[in-house]
mmCIF file of C-alpha atoms in Angstrom:
data_model
loop_
_atom_site.group_PDB
_atom_site.id
_atom_site.type_symbol
_atom_site.label_atom_id
_atom_site.label_comp_id
_atom_site.label_asym_id
_atom_site.label_seq_id
_atom_site.Cartn_x
_atom_site.Cartn_y
_atom_site.Cartn_z
ATOM 1 C CA TYR E 1 -0.105 -0.015 -0.032
ATOM 2 C CA ASN E 2 2.821 2.314 0.691
ATOM 3 C CA ASN E 3 4.045 1.659 -2.451
ATOM 4 C CA LEU E 4 1.078 2.081 -4.373
ATOM 5 C CA GLY E 5 0.365 5.246 -2.214
ATOM 6 C CA ASN E 6 4.218 6.841 -3.400
ATOM 7 C CA ALA E 7 2.981 6.059 -6.953
ATOM 8 C CA LEU E 8 -0.347 7.744 -6.738
ATOM 9 C CA VAL E 9 1.493 10.564 -5.561
ATOM 10 C CA ALA E 10 3.800 11.318 -8.185
ATOM 11 C CA LYS E 11 0.457 11.161 -10.337
ATOM 12 C CA GLN E 12 -1.437 13.603 -8.276
ATOM 13 C CA LYS E 13 -3.907 11.512 -7.269
ATOM 14 C CA ILE E 14 -2.835 12.541 -3.576
ATOM 15 C CA GLU E 15 -6.769 11.451 -2.550
ATOM 16 C CA GLU E 16 -6.102 8.046 -3.111
ATOM 17 C CA ALA E 17 -2.318 8.248 -2.594
ATOM 18 C CA ILE E 18 -3.787 9.105 0.924
ATOM 19 C CA SER E 19 -6.736 6.207 1.442
ATOM 20 C CA HIS E 20 -3.767 4.319 0.688
ATOM 21 C CA TYR E 21 -1.247 5.216 2.838
ATOM 22 C CA LYS E 22 -3.673 4.956 5.740
ATOM 23 C CA MET E 23 -4.611 1.266 4.712
ATOM 24 C CA ALA E 24 -0.795 0.806 4.895
ATOM 25 C CA ILE E 25 -0.550 2.399 8.951
ATOM 26 C CA LYS E 26 -3.413 -0.226 9.651
ATOM 27 C CA LEU E 27 -0.927 -2.686 8.376
ATOM 28 C CA ASN E 28 2.097 -2.005 9.792
ATOM 29 C CA PRO E 29 1.680 1.501 11.767
ATOM 30 C CA THR E 30 4.983 0.794 13.200
ATOM 31 C CA LEU E 31 6.461 1.960 9.498
ATOM 32 C CA ALA E 32 7.882 5.651 10.239
ATOM 33 C CA ILE E 33 8.284 5.917 6.377
ATOM 34 C CA ILE E 34 4.671 5.537 5.754
ATOM 35 C CA HIS E 35 4.141 8.328 8.755
ATOM 36 C CA TYR E 36 6.060 10.890 6.938
ATOM 37 C CA ASN E 37 5.137 9.431 3.319
ATOM 38 C CA LEU E 38 1.228 10.430 4.893
ATOM 39 C CA GLY E 39 2.542 13.444 5.660
ATOM 40 C CA ILE E 40 3.310 14.706 2.627
ATOM 41 C CA ALA E 41 0.387 13.563 0.834
ATOM 42 C CA LEU E 42 -1.835 15.452 3.762
ATOM 43 C CA VAL E 43 0.346 19.029 3.300
ATOM 44 C CA ALA E 44 -0.076 18.671 -0.204
ATOM 45 C CA GLU E 45 -4.117 18.619 0.587
ATOM 46 C CA GLY E 46 -4.127 21.444 2.730
ATOM 47 C CA LYS E 47 -4.746 19.106 6.056
ATOM 48 C CA ASN E 48 -1.654 20.186 8.278
ATOM 49 C CA GLU E 49 -2.686 19.102 11.341
ATOM 50 C CA GLU E 50 -2.950 16.221 10.560
ATOM 51 C CA ALA E 51 0.172 16.145 9.003
ATOM 52 C CA ILE E 52 1.756 17.294 12.154
ATOM 53 C CA SER E 53 0.136 14.188 13.497
ATOM 54 C CA HIS E 54 1.533 11.891 11.414
ATOM 55 C CA TYR E 55 5.203 13.460 10.674
ATOM 56 C CA LYS E 56 5.365 13.623 14.960
ATOM 57 C CA MET E 57 4.765 9.691 14.626
ATOM 58 C CA ALA E 58 7.004 9.246 12.119
ATOM 59 C CA ILE E 59 9.758 11.041 14.691
ATOM 60 C CA GLY E 60 8.759 8.692 17.727
ATOM 61 C CA LEU E 61 8.997 5.503 15.874
ATOM 62 C CA LYS E 62 12.412 7.066 14.189
ATOM 63 C CA PRO E 63 13.958 9.969 16.070
ATOM 64 C CA ASP E 64 16.962 10.484 13.881
ATOM 65 C CA TYR E 65 15.049 10.492 10.651
ATOM 66 C CA ALA E 66 16.269 14.055 9.351
ATOM 67 C CA GLU E 67 13.970 14.471 6.590
ATOM 68 C CA VAL E 68 10.653 14.113 8.745
ATOM 69 C CA HIS E 69 12.564 16.995 11.144
ATOM 70 C CA TYR E 70 12.384 19.134 8.361
ATOM 71 C CA ASN E 71 9.322 18.590 6.674
ATOM 72 C CA LEU E 72 7.674 19.110 10.456
ATOM 73 C CA GLY E 73 9.771 21.928 10.555
ATOM 74 C CA ASN E 74 8.299 23.478 7.063
ATOM 75 C CA VAL E 75 4.607 22.869 8.042
ATOM 76 C CA LEU E 76 4.901 24.860 10.782
ATOM 77 C CA LEU E 77 7.160 27.593 9.896
ATOM 78 C CA ASN E 78 3.623 28.041 7.985
ATOM 79 C CA LYS E 79 1.741 27.867 10.359
ATOM 80 C CA GLY E 80 3.501 30.767 12.215
ATOM 81 C CA ARG E 81 4.745 28.455 14.918
ATOM 82 C CA THR E 82 8.217 29.550 14.563
ATOM 83 C CA SER E 83 10.415 29.013 17.358
ATOM 84 C CA GLU E 84 8.702 24.905 17.191
ATOM 85 C CA ALA E 85 10.191 24.811 13.280
ATOM 86 C CA ILE E 86 13.473 26.207 14.804
ATOM 87 C CA SER E 87 13.904 22.765 17.153
ATOM 88 C CA HIS E 88 12.701 20.246 14.527
ATOM 89 C CA TYR E 89 15.465 21.966 11.623
ATOM 90 C CA LYS E 90 18.287 22.431 13.823
ATOM 91 C CA MET E 91 18.014 18.692 15.075
ATOM 92 C CA ALA E 92 17.324 17.935 10.796
ATOM 93 C CA ILE E 93 21.091 19.407 10.983
ATOM 94 C CA LYS E 94 22.034 17.918 14.109
ATOM 95 C CA LEU E 95 20.783 14.280 12.029
ATOM 96 C CA ASN E 96 22.382 15.473 8.652
ATOM 97 C CA PRO E 97 25.047 18.258 8.524
ATOM 98 C CA ASP E 98 25.061 18.783 5.166
ATOM 99 C CA PHE E 99 21.233 19.063 5.211
ATOM 100 C CA ALA E 100 21.235 22.830 2.807
ATOM 101 C CA LEU E 101 17.730 22.812 2.460
ATOM 102 C CA ALA E 102 17.232 22.648 6.679
ATOM 103 C CA HIS E 103 20.063 25.447 6.984
ATOM 104 C CA ASN E 104 17.832 27.430 4.476
ATOM 105 C CA ASN E 105 14.801 27.256 6.191
ATOM 106 C CA LEU E 106 15.997 27.673 9.311
ATOM 107 C CA GLY E 107 17.448 31.102 8.192
ATOM 108 C CA SER E 108 14.240 32.008 7.295
ATOM 109 C CA ALA E 109 12.506 30.710 10.489
ATOM 110 C CA LEU E 110 15.629 32.554 12.491
ATOM 111 C CA SER E 111 14.911 35.622 10.115
ATOM 112 C CA ALA E 112 11.521 35.562 11.103
ATOM 113 C CA GLU E 113 12.455 35.783 14.452
ATOM 114 C CA ARG E 114 14.840 38.595 13.702
ATOM 115 C CA LYS E 115 17.720 36.509 14.718
ATOM 116 C CA ILE E 116 19.360 38.145 11.241
ATOM 117 C CA GLU E 117 23.099 37.025 12.246
ATOM 118 C CA GLU E 118 22.161 33.479 12.872
ATOM 119 C CA ALA E 119 20.291 33.046 10.139
ATOM 120 C CA ILE E 120 23.047 34.568 7.653
ATOM 121 C CA SER E 121 25.122 31.663 8.900
ATOM 122 C CA HIS E 122 22.355 29.422 7.555
ATOM 123 C CA TYR E 123 22.572 30.993 4.538
ATOM 124 C CA LYS E 124 26.004 30.522 3.924
ATOM 125 C CA MET E 125 25.871 26.967 5.481
ATOM 126 C CA ALA E 126 23.256 26.415 2.827
ATOM 127 C CA ILE E 127 25.375 28.274 0.233
ATOM 128 C CA GLU E 128 28.838 26.200 1.202
ATOM 129 C CA LEU E 129 26.636 22.742 0.677
ATOM 130 C CA LYS E 130 24.696 23.890 -3.014
ATOM 131 C CA PRO E 131 27.345 26.535 -4.433
ATOM 132 C CA GLY E 132 24.443 26.624 -7.308
ATOM 133 C CA TRP E 133 21.206 27.228 -5.503
ATOM 134 C CA ALA E 134 19.639 30.797 -6.469
ATOM 135 C CA ASP E 135 17.019 31.077 -3.432
ATOM 136 C CA ALA E 136 19.745 30.392 -0.860
ATOM 137 C CA TYR E 137 22.120 33.597 -2.444
ATOM 138 C CA PHE E 138 18.724 35.504 -2.581
ATOM 139 C CA ASN E 139 17.726 34.482 0.905
ATOM 140 C CA THR E 140 21.218 35.834 2.434
ATOM 141 C CA GLY E 141 20.882 39.032 0.303
ATOM 142 C CA VAL E 142 17.232 39.990 2.207
ATOM 143 C CA ALA E 143 18.871 39.506 5.379
ATOM 144 C CA LEU E 144 22.176 41.447 4.888
ATOM 145 C CA ARG E 145 19.590 44.370 3.972
ATOM 146 C CA LYS E 146 18.022 43.926 6.927
ATOM 147 C CA GLU E 147 20.778 43.885 8.597
ATOM 148 C CA GLY E 148 21.558 46.781 6.283
ATOM 149 C CA ASN E 149 24.643 45.593 4.883
ATOM 150 C CA THR E 150 23.453 46.997 1.258
ATOM 151 C CA ARG E 151 26.893 46.653 -0.457
ATOM 152 C CA GLU E 152 27.017 42.979 0.476
ATOM 153 C CA ALA E 153 23.678 41.960 -0.173
ATOM 154 C CA ILE E 154 23.381 44.061 -4.242
ATOM 155 C CA PHE E 155 26.599 40.906 -4.101
ATOM 156 C CA TYR E 156 24.281 38.249 -3.375
ATOM 157 C CA TYR E 157 21.348 39.509 -5.575
ATOM 158 C CA LYS E 158 23.972 39.412 -8.046
ATOM 159 C CA MET E 159 24.754 36.254 -7.770
ATOM 160 C CA ALA E 160 21.122 34.826 -7.327
ATOM 161 C CA ILE E 161 20.196 36.751 -10.866
ATOM 162 C CA GLU E 162 23.746 35.122 -12.377
ATOM 163 C CA LEU E 163 22.598 31.475 -11.409
ATOM 164 C CA LYS E 164 19.083 32.381 -12.582
ATOM 165 C CA PRO E 165 19.033 34.489 -14.758
ATOM 166 C CA GLY E 166 15.543 36.044 -15.207
ATOM 167 C CA TYR E 167 15.042 36.203 -11.224
ATOM 168 C CA ALA E 168 12.351 38.788 -10.773
ATOM 169 C CA ASP E 169 13.018 38.930 -6.917
ATOM 170 C CA ALA E 170 16.636 39.099 -7.258
ATOM 171 C CA TYR E 171 16.127 41.968 -9.824
ATOM 172 C CA ASN E 172 13.285 44.295 -7.657
ATOM 173 C CA ASN E 173 14.688 43.677 -4.390
ATOM 174 C CA LEU E 174 18.088 45.351 -6.741
ATOM 175 C CA GLY E 175 15.864 48.539 -7.273
#
């Protein structure tokens, strides 16, 4: 049922996938990956509270599952539960220090909490881990600009544009 759920997600048949994941959980409730997959599908359907519940079940079953901590952080951040999101991003990074997406999103969460200097260090780590990622350059630029460092922010916006020509937000922030 889990594999069928994955195939249905790939075909954008999310509702069907959810029912297959739920059947898989009935048959084997202790497999963290099924709760994780169900969480992803639930988020795609906008069922965030139910997704949070399944992500937490997955973590309960497999506490060292970095991707679950990361996805849970994303849902929590989108719901405005920033401090909880930060703790899950930090756990994802503790479990997988090379997790560029987690560094970037931790930077966004820290920026939302006005912890700009710490946010910048995580954005820069994301760039170090994934040098061709325009969004990480853009986010670094935004944070630097918040800090009042316009000159360095411009460099990061230009890098974002170099990596992703037509990056409208980066052009816009250049003025």
